[in-house]
Short mmCIF file of C-alpha atoms and ligand atoms in Angstrom, two decimals:
data_model
loop_
_atom_site.label_atom_id
_atom_site.label_comp_id
_atom_site.label_asym_id
_atom_site.label_seq_id
_atom_site.Cartn_x
_atom_site.Cartn_y
_atom_site.Cartn_z
CA MET A 1 6.53 -17.21 15.50
CA PRO A 2 3.75 -16.50 18.22
CA LEU A 3 0.73 -14.27 16.68
CA ASP A 4 -1.99 -13.10 19.09
CA PRO A 5 -4.89 -12.36 16.87
CA PRO A 6 -7.13 -9.54 18.12
CA ARG A 7 -10.54 -11.31 17.04
CA ALA A 8 -10.62 -14.06 16.53
CA SER A 9 -13.33 -13.46 13.76
CA ARG A 10 -10.57 -11.85 11.77
CA TYR A 11 -8.43 -14.92 11.00
CA ASP A 12 -8.69 -18.85 9.99
CA ALA A 13 -8.58 -20.25 13.23
CA ILE A 14 -6.87 -23.88 11.60
CA SER A 15 -4.58 -21.92 9.13
CA TYR A 16 -1.27 -19.23 9.97
CA LEU A 17 -1.35 -17.89 6.22
CA MET A 18 -2.26 -14.21 6.76
CA ILE A 19 -3.33 -11.51 4.39
CA PHE A 20 -3.35 -7.73 5.02
CA LEU A 21 -4.75 -4.73 3.20
CA LEU A 22 -3.12 -1.56 3.65
CA PHE A 23 -5.82 1.26 2.89
CA GLY A 24 -5.40 4.73 3.25
CA PRO A 25 -5.11 8.20 0.18
CA PRO A 26 -1.71 8.45 -1.34
CA GLY A 27 0.82 9.85 1.33
CA CYS A 28 -0.62 8.34 4.37
CA GLY A 29 2.79 5.95 4.97
CA LYS A 30 1.01 2.56 3.08
CA GLY A 31 4.20 2.02 1.58
CA THR A 32 6.19 3.39 4.69
CA GLN A 33 4.14 0.99 7.15
CA ALA A 34 4.43 -2.00 4.56
CA VAL A 35 7.83 -1.99 4.83
CA VAL A 36 7.91 -2.64 8.58
CA LEU A 37 4.89 -4.91 8.53
CA ALA A 38 5.74 -7.05 6.01
CA SER A 39 9.10 -7.95 7.51
CA ARG A 40 7.75 -8.30 11.54
CA LEU A 41 5.48 -10.60 9.82
CA ASN A 42 8.06 -12.06 7.22
CA ILE A 43 5.59 -11.79 4.36
CA PRO A 44 6.00 -10.07 0.96
CA ALA A 45 4.83 -6.65 0.50
CA ILE A 46 2.82 -6.18 -2.61
CA SER A 47 2.44 -2.45 -3.89
CA THR A 48 0.57 -2.81 -7.02
CA GLY A 49 1.80 1.31 -7.62
CA GLU A 50 5.55 0.18 -7.29
CA MET A 51 4.47 -2.92 -9.82
CA PHE A 52 3.46 -0.46 -12.63
CA ARG A 53 6.49 1.60 -12.01
CA ALA A 54 8.81 -1.59 -12.11
CA GLU A 55 6.84 -2.20 -15.48
CA HIS A 56 6.98 1.10 -16.71
CA ASN A 57 11.24 1.31 -15.98
CA ALA A 58 11.42 -2.12 -17.41
CA GLY A 59 9.96 -0.60 -21.01
CA THR A 60 6.42 -3.51 -21.21
CA GLU A 61 3.53 -2.66 -22.77
CA ILE A 62 1.61 -2.76 -19.76
CA GLY A 63 4.10 -0.07 -18.03
CA LYS A 64 3.89 2.35 -21.56
CA ALA A 65 0.21 2.01 -20.87
CA ALA A 66 0.08 2.34 -17.45
CA CYS A 67 2.70 5.39 -16.99
CA LYS A 68 0.79 8.06 -18.66
CA LEU A 69 -2.38 7.06 -16.41
CA LEU A 70 -0.01 7.40 -12.91
CA ALA A 71 1.39 10.54 -14.22
CA GLU A 72 -2.35 11.88 -14.70
CA GLY A 73 -3.14 10.67 -11.24
CA LYS A 74 -5.91 8.48 -12.82
CA LEU A 75 -6.45 4.94 -11.84
CA VAL A 76 -5.42 1.84 -14.23
CA SER A 77 -8.23 -0.56 -15.48
CA ASP A 78 -9.39 -2.97 -12.95
CA GLU A 79 -9.23 -5.87 -15.14
CA LEU A 80 -5.10 -4.77 -15.57
CA VAL A 81 -4.91 -4.60 -11.82
CA ASN A 82 -6.67 -7.72 -10.98
CA ALA A 83 -4.21 -9.94 -13.77
CA MET A 84 -1.19 -8.62 -11.95
CA VAL A 85 -2.97 -9.54 -8.44
CA VAL A 86 -3.86 -13.18 -9.38
CA SER A 87 -0.33 -13.74 -10.90
CA ARG A 88 1.92 -12.00 -8.19
CA THR A 89 -0.18 -13.80 -4.99
CA GLY A 90 0.14 -17.03 -6.70
CA ARG A 91 3.68 -17.03 -6.10
CA GLU A 92 5.07 -18.95 -4.03
CA ASP A 93 6.72 -16.29 -1.41
CA CYS A 94 2.77 -15.89 -0.82
CA VAL A 95 2.08 -19.34 0.63
CA ASN A 96 1.90 -17.85 4.19
CA GLY A 97 0.63 -14.81 3.53
CA PHE A 98 0.88 -11.56 2.00
CA LEU A 99 0.16 -7.45 2.95
CA LEU A 100 -1.26 -5.35 -0.34
CA ASP A 101 -0.58 -1.87 -0.63
CA GLY A 102 -3.12 0.40 -2.98
CA TYR A 103 -5.19 -2.92 -3.25
CA PRO A 104 -8.44 -3.32 -4.06
CA ARG A 105 -8.92 0.61 -4.79
CA THR A 106 -12.15 0.18 -6.18
CA ALA A 107 -15.43 -1.52 -5.30
CA PRO A 108 -14.65 -3.70 -8.69
CA GLN A 109 -11.51 -4.47 -6.96
CA ALA A 110 -12.85 -5.71 -3.47
CA ILE A 111 -15.24 -7.34 -5.47
CA PHE A 112 -12.87 -9.44 -7.06
CA LEU A 113 -10.37 -9.88 -4.71
CA SER A 114 -13.31 -11.45 -2.39
CA GLN A 115 -14.01 -14.34 -5.20
CA LEU A 116 -10.67 -14.59 -5.92
CA ALA A 117 -10.29 -15.45 -1.74
CA ARG A 118 -13.40 -17.69 -2.11
CA GLU A 119 -11.26 -20.08 -4.81
CA ARG A 120 -8.08 -19.94 -3.40
CA GLY A 121 -9.51 -20.46 0.15
CA TRP A 122 -7.51 -17.83 1.82
CA PRO A 123 -8.91 -16.42 5.20
CA GLU A 124 -10.65 -13.24 5.94
CA PRO A 125 -8.68 -10.12 5.15
CA VAL A 126 -7.45 -7.85 7.91
CA VAL A 127 -7.68 -4.44 6.87
CA ILE A 128 -5.90 -1.34 7.96
CA HIS A 129 -6.92 2.12 7.26
CA LEU A 130 -4.17 4.88 7.33
CA ASP A 131 -6.36 8.33 8.18
CA VAL A 132 -4.53 11.21 7.48
CA ALA A 133 -6.00 14.40 7.01
CA ASP A 134 -5.52 15.99 3.36
CA GLU A 135 -3.25 19.20 3.78
CA LEU A 136 -0.98 16.69 5.41
CA LEU A 137 -0.63 14.43 2.50
CA VAL A 138 0.61 17.34 -0.06
CA THR A 139 2.89 18.19 2.48
CA ARG A 140 4.68 15.01 2.95
CA LEU A 141 4.42 14.06 -1.08
CA THR A 142 5.99 16.73 -2.16
CA ALA A 143 8.65 16.69 0.21
CA ARG A 144 9.52 12.54 -0.93
CA ARG A 145 12.35 11.26 -2.09
CA GLN A 146 12.70 6.84 -3.50
CA CYS A 147 15.80 4.84 -4.29
CA PRO A 148 14.58 3.56 -7.44
CA THR A 149 17.13 0.39 -7.12
CA CYS A 150 15.89 -0.70 -3.45
CA LEU A 151 12.67 1.29 -3.39
CA HIS A 152 13.80 2.77 0.15
CA ILE A 153 11.32 5.73 0.96
CA TYR A 154 12.79 8.88 2.37
CA ASN A 155 11.41 12.29 2.64
CA ILE A 156 13.31 15.52 2.26
CA VAL A 157 11.43 16.57 6.30
CA SER A 158 10.75 13.86 8.28
CA HIS A 159 12.92 11.15 6.97
CA PRO A 160 15.94 12.45 4.80
CA PRO A 161 19.00 10.43 3.57
CA ARG A 162 22.23 11.03 5.38
CA VAL A 163 23.81 12.53 2.58
CA GLU A 164 21.30 14.75 -0.01
CA GLY A 165 19.86 13.29 -2.86
CA ILE A 166 21.55 9.30 -1.85
CA CYS A 167 20.46 6.58 -1.00
CA ASP A 168 21.54 5.31 2.37
CA HIS A 169 21.38 1.58 1.71
CA ASP A 170 23.10 1.17 -1.61
CA GLY A 171 23.96 5.07 -2.91
CA ALA A 172 22.14 5.33 -5.83
CA PRO A 173 20.80 8.76 -6.37
CA LEU A 174 17.30 9.54 -5.11
CA ILE A 175 14.44 10.34 -7.44
CA THR A 176 11.05 12.32 -7.23
CA ARG A 177 7.84 10.68 -8.55
CA ASP A 178 6.58 11.55 -11.45
CA ASP A 179 2.98 11.87 -9.73
CA ASP A 180 4.64 13.96 -6.90
CA ARG A 181 3.69 17.35 -8.04
CA GLU A 182 0.94 19.19 -6.53
CA GLU A 183 -1.39 19.30 -9.21
CA VAL A 184 -1.23 15.98 -10.02
CA ILE A 185 -1.55 14.98 -5.78
CA ARG A 186 -4.90 16.51 -5.72
CA ARG A 187 -5.88 14.33 -8.47
CA ARG A 188 -4.98 11.52 -6.78
CA LEU A 189 -6.55 13.11 -3.68
CA ARG A 190 -10.19 13.24 -5.82
CA ALA A 191 -9.76 9.86 -7.02
CA TYR A 192 -9.14 8.21 -3.89
CA ASP A 193 -12.23 10.09 -2.48
CA GLU A 194 -14.67 8.71 -5.28
CA LEU A 195 -12.93 5.26 -5.93
CA THR A 196 -11.16 4.07 -3.26
CA GLY A 197 -13.14 5.91 -0.14
CA PRO A 198 -16.14 3.58 -1.23
CA VAL A 199 -14.31 0.27 -1.09
CA LEU A 200 -14.17 0.75 2.74
CA LYS A 201 -17.23 1.22 3.27
CA TRP A 202 -17.71 -2.00 1.68
CA TYR A 203 -15.74 -3.64 4.00
CA GLY A 204 -17.34 -2.20 6.29
CA PRO A 205 -16.74 -0.28 9.95
CA LYS A 206 -16.55 -3.70 11.48
CA SER A 207 -13.78 -5.16 9.64
CA VAL A 208 -11.89 -1.82 9.00
CA ILE A 209 -9.12 -1.47 11.56
CA THR A 210 -8.49 2.75 11.69
CA VAL A 211 -5.37 3.82 12.90
CA ASP A 212 -4.43 7.74 12.89
CA GLY A 213 -1.49 7.84 10.44
CA SER A 214 -0.55 11.57 11.33
CA GLY A 215 2.36 10.89 13.98
CA THR A 216 5.90 9.76 13.39
CA ALA A 217 6.19 6.80 11.28
CA ALA A 218 6.98 5.09 14.23
CA GLU A 219 4.08 6.08 16.07
CA VAL A 220 2.24 4.72 13.74
CA SER A 221 3.91 1.47 13.60
CA GLU A 222 3.32 0.84 17.35
CA ALA A 223 -0.48 2.04 16.41
CA VAL A 224 -0.73 -0.60 13.80
CA ALA A 225 1.00 -3.09 15.81
CA ARG A 226 -1.35 -2.46 18.73
CA GLY A 227 -4.76 -2.03 16.22
CA THR A 228 -3.86 -5.49 14.42
CA GLY A 229 -2.75 -7.26 17.80
CA LEU A 230 0.90 -8.23 16.77
CA LEU A 231 2.82 -6.11 19.20
CA ALA A 232 3.48 -10.03 20.39
CA CYS A 233 5.35 -10.50 16.96
CA ARG A 234 8.73 -8.37 17.78
P1 LIG B 301 0.91 3.90 -5.55
O1 LIG B 301 2.12 4.06 -5.70
O2 LIG B 301 -0.11 2.92 -4.68
O3 LIG B 301 0.39 5.59 -4.78
P2 LIG B 301 -0.50 6.09 -3.83
O4 LIG B 301 -1.61 4.95 -2.99
O5 LIG B 301 -0.79 7.69 -4.48
O6 LIG B 301 0.42 5.97 -1.99
P3 LIG B 301 1.76 6.68 -1.88
O7 LIG B 301 2.81 5.36 -2.86
O8 LIG B 301 2.27 8.02 -2.84
O9 LIG B 301 2.02 7.44 -0.69
P4 LIG B 301 1.89 6.14 0.35
O10 LIG B 301 0.70 6.08 1.24
O11 LIG B 301 2.89 4.42 0.02
O12 LIG B 301 2.92 6.88 1.36
P5 LIG B 301 4.64 6.41 1.50
O13 LIG B 301 4.85 5.85 2.58
O14 LIG B 301 5.99 6.35 0.32
O15 LIG B 301 -0.44 3.99 -6.82
C1 LIG B 301 -0.17 5.11 -7.76
C2 LIG B 301 -0.90 4.69 -9.12
O16 LIG B 301 -1.10 3.79 -9.49
C3 LIG B 301 -2.05 4.94 -8.75
O17 LIG B 301 -2.53 6.64 -8.88
C4 LIG B 301 -2.70 4.58 -9.88
O18 LIG B 301 -2.29 5.86 -11.25
C5 LIG B 301 -2.27 3.47 -9.80
N1 LIG B 301 -2.79 2.48 -8.91
C6 LIG B 301 -1.90 1.67 -8.01
N2 LIG B 301 -3.02 0.80 -7.81
C7 LIG B 301 -3.87 0.73 -8.32
C8 LIG B 301 -4.89 -0.12 -8.37
N3 LIG B 301 -5.35 -0.66 -7.35
N4 LIG B 301 -6.21 0.03 -9.08
C9 LIG B 301 -5.91 1.56 -10.21
N5 LIG B 301 -4.63 1.75 -10.44
C10 LIG B 301 -3.48 1.62 -9.03
O19 LIG B 301 5.01 8.57 2.23
C11 LIG B 301 4.55 9.53 2.10
C12 LIG B 301 6.00 10.12 2.25
O20 LIG B 301 5.68 10.21 3.51
C13 LIG B 301 7.32 9.63 2.16
O21 LIG B 301 8.08 10.42 2.20
C14 LIG B 301 7.72 9.41 3.47
O22 LIG B 301 9.08 9.25 3.69
C15 LIG B 301 6.36 9.91 4.31
N6 LIG B 301 5.70 9.57 5.41
C16 LIG B 301 5.20 8.11 5.85
N7 LIG B 301 4.84 8.21 7.14
C17 LIG B 301 5.39 9.56 7.81
C18 LIG B 301 4.70 9.71 8.96
N8 LIG B 301 4.35 9.25 9.80
N9 LIG B 301 5.32 11.24 9.36
C19 LIG B 301 5.58 11.84 8.48
N10 LIG B 301 6.30 11.67 6.99
C20 LIG B 301 5.91 9.89 6.92
MG1 LIG B 302 3.29 3.76 -1.80
#
């Protein structure tokens, strides 16, 4: 697949392994855009939030510990998230690269990822920041629904299923996430400002591709493709 990287310095010239980090506040569209970008590049999209929800659904100890924090809009410990990322990115499907949705989310996680990258010989990541104003985020999240089986993300306003409350892909009844209540959304936004905002500063403005995430999902996908120079991959 021909790749046309926008800035050679972002990519390892001799390796096609590419690592993407998708940043942005709750509801900015990370999960929605991760699916599009990962399928365009044929790499796995790894959402640490989805990993915790899967652990919870499987009834594991990690899931039980994380579930309370998720429902309260608090972050899970760096140690636990880092260990999960080490394990997940070591899997076979990551050999050609991967996209991380929602990780790193604190400065210690960013430092940890950078050390891991050095140890594993990974190239510099392509850091994408989806920028969306808070009030739009709250509107989007309170209207979000998700398929518990295939994880497809819907929105009762901007992306409704064909049949109300039912997944288009597998017919499962859609759910509302526990943390999509307005008071929890506001707490998640505060956690983002306090702990995740500084991560963007850590990478520095020259390393971050900021994309306006307030258009339609299709417009944002195009903006991400333009910003990363991946239009040639369609
Ligand atoms: P996580 O699951 O990552 O949640 P989040 O960061 O709060 O982000 P969301 O998944 O809520 O939103 P999104 O940006 O993916 O938006 P989406 O595409 O769904 O994390 C959950 C929790 O896990 C954290 O709070 C924390 O507790 C824990 N956790 C996870 N990672 C961690 C880490 N690294 N460290 C510590 N703890 C961690 O879109 C939202 C809605 O908008 C949908 O309805 C969608 O259809 C709609 N939409 C999307 N794009 C558009 C658009 N362009 N126009 C209109 N509607 C749109
Ligand atoms: Mg998400």
